[in-house]
Coordinates of N, CA and C in Angstrom, one line a residue:
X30 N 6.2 13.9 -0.3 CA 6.8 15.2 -0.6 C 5.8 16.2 -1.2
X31 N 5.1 15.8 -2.3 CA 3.9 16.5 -2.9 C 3.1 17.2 -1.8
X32 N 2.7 16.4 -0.4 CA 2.0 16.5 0.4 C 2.5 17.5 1.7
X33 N 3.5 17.5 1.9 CA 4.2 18.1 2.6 C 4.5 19.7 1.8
X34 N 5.0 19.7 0.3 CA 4.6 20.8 -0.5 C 3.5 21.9 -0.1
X35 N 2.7 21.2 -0.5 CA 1.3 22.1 -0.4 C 1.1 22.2 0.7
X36 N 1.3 21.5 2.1 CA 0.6 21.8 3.3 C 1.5 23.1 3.8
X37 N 2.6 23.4 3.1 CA 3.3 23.9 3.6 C 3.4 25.8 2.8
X38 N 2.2 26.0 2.3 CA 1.9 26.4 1.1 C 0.9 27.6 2.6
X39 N 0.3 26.2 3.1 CA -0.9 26.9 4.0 C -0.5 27.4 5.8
X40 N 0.5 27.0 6.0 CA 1.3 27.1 6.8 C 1.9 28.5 6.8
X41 N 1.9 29.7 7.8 CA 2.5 30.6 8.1 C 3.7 30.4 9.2
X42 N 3.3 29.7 10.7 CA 4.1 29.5 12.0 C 5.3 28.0 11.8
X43 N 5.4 27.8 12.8 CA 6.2 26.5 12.6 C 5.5 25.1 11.7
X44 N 6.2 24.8 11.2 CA 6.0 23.4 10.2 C 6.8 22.3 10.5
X45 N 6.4 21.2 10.8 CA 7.3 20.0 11.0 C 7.1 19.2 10.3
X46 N 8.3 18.6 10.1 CA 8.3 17.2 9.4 C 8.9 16.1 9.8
X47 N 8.1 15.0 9.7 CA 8.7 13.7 10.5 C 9.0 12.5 8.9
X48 N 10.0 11.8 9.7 CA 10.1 10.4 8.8 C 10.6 9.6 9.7
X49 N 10.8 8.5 9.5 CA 11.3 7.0 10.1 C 12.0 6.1 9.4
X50 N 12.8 5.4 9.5 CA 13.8 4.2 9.5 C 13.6 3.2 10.2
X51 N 14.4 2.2 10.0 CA 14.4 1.0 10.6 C 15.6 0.9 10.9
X52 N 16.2 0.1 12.2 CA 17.8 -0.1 12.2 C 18.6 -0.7 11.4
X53 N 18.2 -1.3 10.6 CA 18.7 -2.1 9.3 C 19.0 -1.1 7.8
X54 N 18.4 0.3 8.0 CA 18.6 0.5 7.2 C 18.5 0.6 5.7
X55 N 17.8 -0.4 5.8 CA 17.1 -1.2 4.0 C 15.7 -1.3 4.4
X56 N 15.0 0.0 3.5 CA 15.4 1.0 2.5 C 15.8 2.2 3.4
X57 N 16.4 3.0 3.4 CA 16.4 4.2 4.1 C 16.2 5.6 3.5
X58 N 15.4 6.3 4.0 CA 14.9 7.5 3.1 C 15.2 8.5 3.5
X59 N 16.1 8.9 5.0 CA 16.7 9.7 6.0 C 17.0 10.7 4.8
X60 N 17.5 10.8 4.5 CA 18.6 12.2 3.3 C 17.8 12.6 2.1
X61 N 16.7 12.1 1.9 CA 16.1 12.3 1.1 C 14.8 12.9 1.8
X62 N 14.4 12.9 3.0 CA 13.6 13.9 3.6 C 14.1 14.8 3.9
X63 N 15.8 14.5 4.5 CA 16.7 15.7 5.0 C 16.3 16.8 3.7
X64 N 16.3 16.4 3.1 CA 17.0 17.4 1.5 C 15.5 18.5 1.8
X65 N 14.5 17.5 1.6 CA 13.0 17.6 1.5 C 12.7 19.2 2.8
X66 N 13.1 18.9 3.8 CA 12.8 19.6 4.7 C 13.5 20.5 5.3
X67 N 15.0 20.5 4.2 CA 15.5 22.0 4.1 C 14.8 22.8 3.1
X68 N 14.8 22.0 2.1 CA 14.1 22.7 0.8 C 12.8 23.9 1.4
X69 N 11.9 23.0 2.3 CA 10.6 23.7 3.2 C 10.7 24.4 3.9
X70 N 12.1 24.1 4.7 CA 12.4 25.4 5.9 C 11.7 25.0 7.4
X71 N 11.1 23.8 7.3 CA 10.6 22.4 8.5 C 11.4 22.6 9.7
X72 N 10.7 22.1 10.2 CA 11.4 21.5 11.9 C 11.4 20.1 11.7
X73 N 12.4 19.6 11.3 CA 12.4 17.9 10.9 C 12.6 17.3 12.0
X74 N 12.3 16.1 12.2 CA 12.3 15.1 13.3 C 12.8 14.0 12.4
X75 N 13.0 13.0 13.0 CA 13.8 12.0 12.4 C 13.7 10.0 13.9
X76 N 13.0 9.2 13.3 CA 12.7 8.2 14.2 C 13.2 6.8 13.9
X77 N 14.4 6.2 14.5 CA 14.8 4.8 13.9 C 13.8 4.0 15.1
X78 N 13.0 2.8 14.3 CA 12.0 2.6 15.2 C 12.5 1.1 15.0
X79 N 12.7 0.7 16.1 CA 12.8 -0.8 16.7 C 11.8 -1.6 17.6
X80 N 10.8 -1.9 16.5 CA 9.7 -2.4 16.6 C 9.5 -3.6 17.5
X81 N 8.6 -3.3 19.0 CA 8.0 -4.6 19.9 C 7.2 -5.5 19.2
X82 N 7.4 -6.6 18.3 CA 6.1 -7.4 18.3 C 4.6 -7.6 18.8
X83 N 5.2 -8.0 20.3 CA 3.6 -8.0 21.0 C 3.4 -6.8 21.1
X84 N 3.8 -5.6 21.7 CA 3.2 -4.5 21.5 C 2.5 -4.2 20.2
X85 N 3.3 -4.5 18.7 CA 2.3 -4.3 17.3 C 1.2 -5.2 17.1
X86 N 1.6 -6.4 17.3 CA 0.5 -7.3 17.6 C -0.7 -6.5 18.1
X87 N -0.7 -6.3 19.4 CA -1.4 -5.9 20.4 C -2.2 -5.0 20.3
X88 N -1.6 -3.5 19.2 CA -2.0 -2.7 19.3 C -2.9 -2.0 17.8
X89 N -2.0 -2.5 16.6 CA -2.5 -2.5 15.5 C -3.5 -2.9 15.1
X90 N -3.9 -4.1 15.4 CA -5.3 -4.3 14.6 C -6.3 -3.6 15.0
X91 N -6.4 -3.0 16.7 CA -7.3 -2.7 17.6 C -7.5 -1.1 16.7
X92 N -6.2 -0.3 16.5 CA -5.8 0.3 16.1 C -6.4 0.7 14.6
X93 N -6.2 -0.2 13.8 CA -7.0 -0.4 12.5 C -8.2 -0.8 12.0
X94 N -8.4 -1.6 13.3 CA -10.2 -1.9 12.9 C -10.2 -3.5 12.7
X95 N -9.0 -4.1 12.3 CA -9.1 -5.6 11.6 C -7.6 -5.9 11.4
X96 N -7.3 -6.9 11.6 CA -6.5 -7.7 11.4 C -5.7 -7.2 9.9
X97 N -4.6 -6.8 9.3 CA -4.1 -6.5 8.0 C -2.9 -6.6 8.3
X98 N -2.5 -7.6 6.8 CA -0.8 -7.7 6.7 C -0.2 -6.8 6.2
X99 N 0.0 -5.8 6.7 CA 0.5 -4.5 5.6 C 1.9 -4.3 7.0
X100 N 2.8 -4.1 6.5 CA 3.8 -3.5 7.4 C 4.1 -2.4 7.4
X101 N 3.7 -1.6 6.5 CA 4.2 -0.3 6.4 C 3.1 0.6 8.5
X102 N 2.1 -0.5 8.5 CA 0.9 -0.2 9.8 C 2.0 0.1 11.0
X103 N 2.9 -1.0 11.3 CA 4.1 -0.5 11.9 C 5.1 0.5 12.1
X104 N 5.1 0.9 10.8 CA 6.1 2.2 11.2 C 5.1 3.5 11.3
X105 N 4.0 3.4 10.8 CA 3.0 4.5 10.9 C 2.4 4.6 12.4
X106 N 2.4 3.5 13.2 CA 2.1 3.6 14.3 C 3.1 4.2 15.3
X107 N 4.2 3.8 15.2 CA 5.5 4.2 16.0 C 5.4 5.9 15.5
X108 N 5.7 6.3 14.4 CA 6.0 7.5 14.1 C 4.4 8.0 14.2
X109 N 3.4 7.9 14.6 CA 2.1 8.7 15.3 C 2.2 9.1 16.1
X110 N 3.1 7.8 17.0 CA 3.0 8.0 18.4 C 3.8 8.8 18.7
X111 N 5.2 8.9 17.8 CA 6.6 9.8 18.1 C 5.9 11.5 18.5
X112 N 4.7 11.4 17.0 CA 4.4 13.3 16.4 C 3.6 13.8 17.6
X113 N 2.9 12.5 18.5 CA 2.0 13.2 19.1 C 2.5 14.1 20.1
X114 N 3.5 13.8 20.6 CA 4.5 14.6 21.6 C 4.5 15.9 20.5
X115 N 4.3 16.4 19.8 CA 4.3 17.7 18.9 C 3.3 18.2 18.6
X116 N 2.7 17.8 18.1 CA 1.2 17.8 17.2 C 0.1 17.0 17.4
X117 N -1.3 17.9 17.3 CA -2.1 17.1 17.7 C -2.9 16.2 16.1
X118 N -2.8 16.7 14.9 CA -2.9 16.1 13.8 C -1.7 15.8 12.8
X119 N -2.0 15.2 12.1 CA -0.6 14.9 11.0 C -1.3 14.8 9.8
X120 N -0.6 15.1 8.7 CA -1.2 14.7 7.4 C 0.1 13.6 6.7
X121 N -0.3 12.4 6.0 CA 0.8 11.5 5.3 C 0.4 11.6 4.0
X122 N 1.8 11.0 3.1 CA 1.7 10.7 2.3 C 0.8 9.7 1.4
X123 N -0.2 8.7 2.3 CA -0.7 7.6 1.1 C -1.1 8.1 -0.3
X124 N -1.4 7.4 -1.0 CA -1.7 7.4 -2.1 C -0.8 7.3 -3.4
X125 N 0.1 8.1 -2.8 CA 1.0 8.2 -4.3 C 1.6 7.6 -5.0
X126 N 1.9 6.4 -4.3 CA 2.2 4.8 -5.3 C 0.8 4.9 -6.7
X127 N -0.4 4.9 -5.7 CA -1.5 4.2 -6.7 C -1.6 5.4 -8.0
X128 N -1.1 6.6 -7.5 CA -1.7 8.1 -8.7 C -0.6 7.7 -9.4
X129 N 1.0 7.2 -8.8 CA 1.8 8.0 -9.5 C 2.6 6.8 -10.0
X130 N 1.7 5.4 -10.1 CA 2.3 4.0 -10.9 C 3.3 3.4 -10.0
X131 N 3.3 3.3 -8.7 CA 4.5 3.6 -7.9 C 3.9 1.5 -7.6
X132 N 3.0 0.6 -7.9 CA 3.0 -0.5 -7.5 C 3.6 -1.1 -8.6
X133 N 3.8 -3.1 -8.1 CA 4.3 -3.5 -9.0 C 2.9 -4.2 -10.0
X134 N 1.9 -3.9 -9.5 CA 0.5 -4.2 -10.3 C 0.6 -3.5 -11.4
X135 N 0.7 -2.5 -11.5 CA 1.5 -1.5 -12.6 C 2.0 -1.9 -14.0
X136 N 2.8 -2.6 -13.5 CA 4.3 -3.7 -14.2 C 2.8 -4.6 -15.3
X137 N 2.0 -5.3 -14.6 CA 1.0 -5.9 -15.6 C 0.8 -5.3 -16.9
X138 N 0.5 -4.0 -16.9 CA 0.0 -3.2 -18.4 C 1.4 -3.1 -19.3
X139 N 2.5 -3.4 -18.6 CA 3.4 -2.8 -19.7 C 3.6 -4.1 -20.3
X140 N 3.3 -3.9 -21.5 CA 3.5 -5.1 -22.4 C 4.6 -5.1 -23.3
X141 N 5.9 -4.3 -22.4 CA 7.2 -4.6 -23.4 C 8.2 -5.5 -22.4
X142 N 7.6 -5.9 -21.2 CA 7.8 -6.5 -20.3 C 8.4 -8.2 -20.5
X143 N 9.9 -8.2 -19.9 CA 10.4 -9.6 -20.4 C 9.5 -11.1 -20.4
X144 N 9.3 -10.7 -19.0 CA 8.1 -12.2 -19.2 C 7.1 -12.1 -19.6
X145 N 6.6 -11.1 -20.4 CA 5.5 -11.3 -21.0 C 5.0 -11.5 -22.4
X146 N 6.7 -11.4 -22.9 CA 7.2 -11.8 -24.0 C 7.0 -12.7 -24.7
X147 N 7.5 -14.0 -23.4 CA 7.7 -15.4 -23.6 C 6.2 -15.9 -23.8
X148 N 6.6 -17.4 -24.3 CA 5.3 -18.3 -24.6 C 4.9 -18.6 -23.2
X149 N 3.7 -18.7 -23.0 CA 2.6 -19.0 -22.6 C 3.3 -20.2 -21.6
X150 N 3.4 -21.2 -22.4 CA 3.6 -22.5 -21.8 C 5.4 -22.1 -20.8
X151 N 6.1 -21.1 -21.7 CA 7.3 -20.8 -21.0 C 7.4 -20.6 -19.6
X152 N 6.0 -19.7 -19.3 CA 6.1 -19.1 -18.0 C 5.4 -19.6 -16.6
X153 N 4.4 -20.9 -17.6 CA 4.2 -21.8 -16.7 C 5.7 -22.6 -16.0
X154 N 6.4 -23.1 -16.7 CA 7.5 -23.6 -16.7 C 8.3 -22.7 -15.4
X155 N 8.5 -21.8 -15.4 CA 9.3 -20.5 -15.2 C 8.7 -20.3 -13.5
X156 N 7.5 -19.9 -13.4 CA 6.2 -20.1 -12.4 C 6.8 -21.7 -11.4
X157 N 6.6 -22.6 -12.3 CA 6.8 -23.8 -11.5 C 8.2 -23.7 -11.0
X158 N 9.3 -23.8 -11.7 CA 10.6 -24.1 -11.6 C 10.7 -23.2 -10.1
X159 N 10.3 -21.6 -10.3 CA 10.5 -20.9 -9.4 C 9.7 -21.0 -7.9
X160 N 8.7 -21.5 -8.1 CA 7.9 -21.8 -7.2 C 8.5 -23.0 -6.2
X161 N 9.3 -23.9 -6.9 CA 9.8 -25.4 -6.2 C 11.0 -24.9 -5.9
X162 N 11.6 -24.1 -6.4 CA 13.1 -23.3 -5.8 C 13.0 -22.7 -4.3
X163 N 11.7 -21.8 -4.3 CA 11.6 -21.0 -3.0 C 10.8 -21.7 -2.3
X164 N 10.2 -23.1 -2.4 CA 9.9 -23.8 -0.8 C 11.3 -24.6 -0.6
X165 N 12.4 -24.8 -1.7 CA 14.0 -25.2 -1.2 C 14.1 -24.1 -0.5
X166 N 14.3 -22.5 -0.2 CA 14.8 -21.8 0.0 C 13.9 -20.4 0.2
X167 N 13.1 -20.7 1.5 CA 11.9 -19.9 1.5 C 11.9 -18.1 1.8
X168 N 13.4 -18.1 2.3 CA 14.3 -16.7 2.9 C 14.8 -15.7 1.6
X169 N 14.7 -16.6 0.2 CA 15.5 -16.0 -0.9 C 14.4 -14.7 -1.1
X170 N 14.9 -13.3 -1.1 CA 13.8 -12.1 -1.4 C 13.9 -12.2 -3.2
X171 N 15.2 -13.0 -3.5 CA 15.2 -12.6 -5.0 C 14.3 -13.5 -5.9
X172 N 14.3 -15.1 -5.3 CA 13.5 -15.6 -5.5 C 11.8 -15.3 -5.8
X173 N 11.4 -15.1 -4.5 CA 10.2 -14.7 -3.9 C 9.7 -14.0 -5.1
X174 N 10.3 -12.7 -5.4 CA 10.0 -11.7 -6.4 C 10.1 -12.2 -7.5
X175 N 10.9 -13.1 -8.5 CA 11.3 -13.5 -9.6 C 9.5 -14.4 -9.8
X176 N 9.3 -15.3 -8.7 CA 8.3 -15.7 -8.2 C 6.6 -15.2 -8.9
X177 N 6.8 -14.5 -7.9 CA 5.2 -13.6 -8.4 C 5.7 -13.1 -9.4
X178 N 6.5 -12.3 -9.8 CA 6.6 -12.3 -11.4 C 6.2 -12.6 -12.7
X179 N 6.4 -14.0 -12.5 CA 6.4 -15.1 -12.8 C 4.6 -15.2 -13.2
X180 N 3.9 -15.2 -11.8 CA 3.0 -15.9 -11.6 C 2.3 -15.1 -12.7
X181 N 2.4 -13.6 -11.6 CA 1.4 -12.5 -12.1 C 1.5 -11.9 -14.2
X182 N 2.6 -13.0 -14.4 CA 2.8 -12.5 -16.3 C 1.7 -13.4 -16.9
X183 N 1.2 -14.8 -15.8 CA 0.6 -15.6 -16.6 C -0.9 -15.0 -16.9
X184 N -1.4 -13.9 -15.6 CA -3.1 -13.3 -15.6 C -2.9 -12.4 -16.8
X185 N -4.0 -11.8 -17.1 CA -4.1 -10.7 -17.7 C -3.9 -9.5 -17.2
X186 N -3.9 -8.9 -17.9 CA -3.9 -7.2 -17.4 C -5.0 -6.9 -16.2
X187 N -6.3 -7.3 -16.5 CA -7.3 -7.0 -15.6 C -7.6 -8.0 -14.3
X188 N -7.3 -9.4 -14.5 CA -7.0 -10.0 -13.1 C -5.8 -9.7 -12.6
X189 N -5.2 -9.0 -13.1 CA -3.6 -9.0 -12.0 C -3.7 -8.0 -11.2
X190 N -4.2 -6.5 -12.2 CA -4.4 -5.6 -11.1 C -5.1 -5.9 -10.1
X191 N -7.0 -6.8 -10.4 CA -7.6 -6.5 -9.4 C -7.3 -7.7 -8.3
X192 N -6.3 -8.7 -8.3 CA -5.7 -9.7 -7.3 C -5.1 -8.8 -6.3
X193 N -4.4 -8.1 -7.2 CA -3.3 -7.0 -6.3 C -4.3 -6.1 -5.3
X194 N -5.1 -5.6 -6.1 CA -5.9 -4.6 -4.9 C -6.5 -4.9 -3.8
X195 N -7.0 -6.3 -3.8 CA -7.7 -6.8 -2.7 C -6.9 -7.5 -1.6
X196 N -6.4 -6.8 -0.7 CA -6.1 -7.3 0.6 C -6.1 -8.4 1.4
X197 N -7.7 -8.2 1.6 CA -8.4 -9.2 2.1 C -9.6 -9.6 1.8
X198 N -10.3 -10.9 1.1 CA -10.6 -10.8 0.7 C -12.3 -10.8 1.4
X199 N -13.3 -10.5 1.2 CA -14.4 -10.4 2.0 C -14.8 -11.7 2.9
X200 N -14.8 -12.8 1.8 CA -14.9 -14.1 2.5 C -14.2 -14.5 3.3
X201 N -13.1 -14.0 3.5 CA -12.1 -14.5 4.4 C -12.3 -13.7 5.6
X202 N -12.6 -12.4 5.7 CA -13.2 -11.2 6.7 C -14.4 -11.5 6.9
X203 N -15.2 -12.5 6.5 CA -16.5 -13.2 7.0 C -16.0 -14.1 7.8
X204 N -15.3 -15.3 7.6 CA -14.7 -16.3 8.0 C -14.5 -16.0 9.4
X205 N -13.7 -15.0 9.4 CA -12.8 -14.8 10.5 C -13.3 -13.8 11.7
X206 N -14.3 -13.1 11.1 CA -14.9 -12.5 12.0 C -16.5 -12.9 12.6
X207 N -16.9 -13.3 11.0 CA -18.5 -13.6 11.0 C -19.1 -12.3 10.4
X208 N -20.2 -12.3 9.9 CA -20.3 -11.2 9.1 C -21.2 -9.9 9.5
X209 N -21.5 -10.2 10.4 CA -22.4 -8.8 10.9 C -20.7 -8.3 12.0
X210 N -20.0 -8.7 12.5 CA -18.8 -8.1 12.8 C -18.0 -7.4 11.7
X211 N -18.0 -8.3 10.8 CA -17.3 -7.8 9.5 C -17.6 -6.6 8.8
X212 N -18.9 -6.6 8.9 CA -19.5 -5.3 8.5 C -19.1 -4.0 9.3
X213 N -19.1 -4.3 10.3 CA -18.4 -2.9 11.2 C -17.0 -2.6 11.2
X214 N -16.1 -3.5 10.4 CA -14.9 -2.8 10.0 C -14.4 -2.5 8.6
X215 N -14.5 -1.3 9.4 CA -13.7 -0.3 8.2 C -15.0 0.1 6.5
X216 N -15.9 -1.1 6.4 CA -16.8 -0.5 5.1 C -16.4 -1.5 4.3
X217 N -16.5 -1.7 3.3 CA -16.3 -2.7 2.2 C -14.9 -2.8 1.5
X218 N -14.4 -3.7 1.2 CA -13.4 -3.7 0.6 C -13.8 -4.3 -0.7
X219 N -13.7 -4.1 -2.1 CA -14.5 -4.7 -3.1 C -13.7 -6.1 -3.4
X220 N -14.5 -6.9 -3.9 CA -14.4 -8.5 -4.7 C -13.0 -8.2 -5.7
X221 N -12.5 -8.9 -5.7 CA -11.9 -8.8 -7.1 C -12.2 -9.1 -8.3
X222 N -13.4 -9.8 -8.2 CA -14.9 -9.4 -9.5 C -15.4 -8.3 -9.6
X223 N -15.5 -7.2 -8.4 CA -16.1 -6.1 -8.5 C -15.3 -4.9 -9.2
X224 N -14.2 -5.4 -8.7 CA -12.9 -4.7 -9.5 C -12.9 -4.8 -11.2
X225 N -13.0 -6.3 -10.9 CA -12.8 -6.3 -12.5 C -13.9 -5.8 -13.6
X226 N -15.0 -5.7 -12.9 CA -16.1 -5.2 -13.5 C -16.0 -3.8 -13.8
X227 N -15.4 -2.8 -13.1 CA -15.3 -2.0 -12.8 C -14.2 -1.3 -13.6
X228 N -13.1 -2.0 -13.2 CA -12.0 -1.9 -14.4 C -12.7 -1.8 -16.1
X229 N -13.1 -3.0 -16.4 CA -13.8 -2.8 -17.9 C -15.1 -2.6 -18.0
X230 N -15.5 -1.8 -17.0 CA -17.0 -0.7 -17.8 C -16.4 0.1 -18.4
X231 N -17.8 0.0 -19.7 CA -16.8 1.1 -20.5 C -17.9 2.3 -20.6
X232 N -18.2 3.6 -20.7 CA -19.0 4.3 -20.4 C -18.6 5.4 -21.4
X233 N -19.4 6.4 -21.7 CA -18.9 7.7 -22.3 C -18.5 8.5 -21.3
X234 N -16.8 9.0 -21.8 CA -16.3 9.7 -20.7 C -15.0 9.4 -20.0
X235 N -14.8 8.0 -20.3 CA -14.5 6.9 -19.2 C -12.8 7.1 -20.2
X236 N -12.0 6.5 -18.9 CA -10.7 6.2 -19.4 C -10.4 5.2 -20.5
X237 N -9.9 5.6 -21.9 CA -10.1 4.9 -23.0 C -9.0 3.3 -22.6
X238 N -8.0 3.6 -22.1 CA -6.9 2.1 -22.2 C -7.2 1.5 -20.6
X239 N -6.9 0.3 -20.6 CA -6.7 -0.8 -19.2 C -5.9 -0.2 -17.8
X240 N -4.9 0.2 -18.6 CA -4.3 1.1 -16.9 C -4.7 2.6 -17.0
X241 N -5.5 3.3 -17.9 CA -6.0 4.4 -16.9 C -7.6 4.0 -16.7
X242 N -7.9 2.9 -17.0 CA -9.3 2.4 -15.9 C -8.8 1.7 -14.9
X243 N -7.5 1.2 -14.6 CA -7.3 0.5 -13.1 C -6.9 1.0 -12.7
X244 N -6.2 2.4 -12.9 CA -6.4 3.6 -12.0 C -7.6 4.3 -11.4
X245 N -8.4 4.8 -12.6 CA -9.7 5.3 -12.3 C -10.5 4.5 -10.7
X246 N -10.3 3.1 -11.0 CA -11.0 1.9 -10.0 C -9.5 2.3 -8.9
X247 N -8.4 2.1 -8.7 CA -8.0 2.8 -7.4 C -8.2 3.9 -6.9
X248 N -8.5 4.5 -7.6 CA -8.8 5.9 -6.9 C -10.1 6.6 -6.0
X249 N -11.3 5.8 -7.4 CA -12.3 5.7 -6.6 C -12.9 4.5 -6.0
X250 N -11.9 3.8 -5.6 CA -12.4 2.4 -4.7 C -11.6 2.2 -3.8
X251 N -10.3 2.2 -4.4 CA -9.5 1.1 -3.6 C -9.3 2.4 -2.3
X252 N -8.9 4.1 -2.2 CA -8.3 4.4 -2.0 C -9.6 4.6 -0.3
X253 N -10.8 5.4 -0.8 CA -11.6 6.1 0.2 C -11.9 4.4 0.6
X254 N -11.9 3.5 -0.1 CA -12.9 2.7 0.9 C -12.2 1.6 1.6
X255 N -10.6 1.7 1.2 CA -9.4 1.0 2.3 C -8.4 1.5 2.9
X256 N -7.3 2.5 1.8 CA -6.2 2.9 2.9 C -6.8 4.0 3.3
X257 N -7.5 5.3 2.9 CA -7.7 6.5 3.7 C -8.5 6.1 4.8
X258 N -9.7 4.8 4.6 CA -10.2 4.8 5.6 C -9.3 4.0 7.2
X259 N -8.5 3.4 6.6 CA -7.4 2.6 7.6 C -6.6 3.8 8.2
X260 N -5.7 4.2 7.4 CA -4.9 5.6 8.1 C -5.0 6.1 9.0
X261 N -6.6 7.0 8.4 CA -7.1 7.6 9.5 C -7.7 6.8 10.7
X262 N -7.9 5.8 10.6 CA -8.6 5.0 11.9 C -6.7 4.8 13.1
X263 N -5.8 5.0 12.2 CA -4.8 4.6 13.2 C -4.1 5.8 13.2
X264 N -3.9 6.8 12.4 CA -3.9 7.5 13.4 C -4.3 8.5 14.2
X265 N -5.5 8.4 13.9 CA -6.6 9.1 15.2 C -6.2 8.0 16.2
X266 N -6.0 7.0 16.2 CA -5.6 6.2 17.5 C -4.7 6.1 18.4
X267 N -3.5 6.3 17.4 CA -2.3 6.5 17.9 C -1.4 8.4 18.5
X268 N -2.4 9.2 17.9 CA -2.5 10.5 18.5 C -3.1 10.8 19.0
X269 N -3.8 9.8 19.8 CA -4.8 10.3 21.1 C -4.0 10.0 22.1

């Protein structure tokens, strides 16, 4: 929305705007771009995307540079491909989870937080109990989430963010590729030691509390040297 704001700021001729759904409907954001793109005065488009497997298979990683579990890579691909029939560039929204506290890595700093309340030994307890519940019942979403919850109340502030940020982690992108391949995609994604180092430098200048240094470290790490560099790799690919 922010982004579509401003670009629209620089815009004199036609302006469009695109969004996507899924047939399921969960989550759906349709009415809330509607709103968005009267408010602008847009040429809205609108895409329920019913995603080929082997075609995403097929096409995304080539697409991205590397192999990445991210799904949202799916609907950004589909809806690339929808805009290119309009437009020969697009501009998206990323980012604005990590500016605007929009993850659940987030959730770590707030220390009024119910499980973080409990004793120590509680959430071990809590961690396990929940962990042996959802290999009974591996489909439960409420589970799953109650889950990591769980897990992530037992780290600290500064391992949880930097667990969260790391994707993939290098050694495993050596593994799998070998490392002079590895090196040619995409640039570095940092350690989650380098994170954490980075998180608690403390410097003159520097963000005084823990989550506005693991912001500071998303913004200038996580953001140029993984999602903007991913984005752009797909959709320059997918609008060609």
């Amino acid at each position: 929305s922010i982004v579509a704001a401003l670009a629209r700021r620089h815009v004199t001729g036609d302006f469009h705007t695109f969004t996507a759904a899924l047939p399921s409907k969960v989550p759906d954001e349709r009415d809330d771009a509607r709103k968005l793109a009267e408010h602008l005065g847009s040429t809205h488009h609108e895409l329920v995307i019913d995603p080929d497997p082997a075609e995403a298979l097929g096409l995304i990683p080539w697409e991205m540079g590397e192999i990445v579990g991210n799904p949202t890579a799916i609907a950004y691909h589909y809806l690339y491909r929808f805009a290119r029939g309009t437009l020969k560039a697009v501009l998206g929204g990323d980012a604005g989870d990590e500016i605007f506290l929009g993850y659940p890595r987030h959730l770590c700093h707030l220390k009024d937080s119910a499980l973080r309340k409990l004793p120590f030994p509680l959430r071990q307890i809590l961690a396990a109990t929940s962990g042996g519940l959802l290999r009974l019942a591996p489909d439960s979403m409420a589970l799953r989430r109650f889950n990591g919850q769980a897990l992530r109340s037992m780290a600290d502030d500064v391992s949880c963010h930097a667990e969260w940020m790391v994707h993939m982690r290098p050694e495993a992108r050596a593994a799998m590729f070998g490392r002079h391949v590895a090196s040619l995609f995409g640039g570095a994604v940092p350690h989650a030691e380098d994170l954490k180092r980075a998180i608690m430098l403390d410097q003159p200048g520097m963000p005084y509390s823990i989550l506005d240094k693991s912001l500071r470290a998303d913004v200038e790490m996580l953001l140029p040297n993984w999602t903007f560099a991913k984005s752009d790799r797909l959709g320059w690919h997918a609008l060609r």
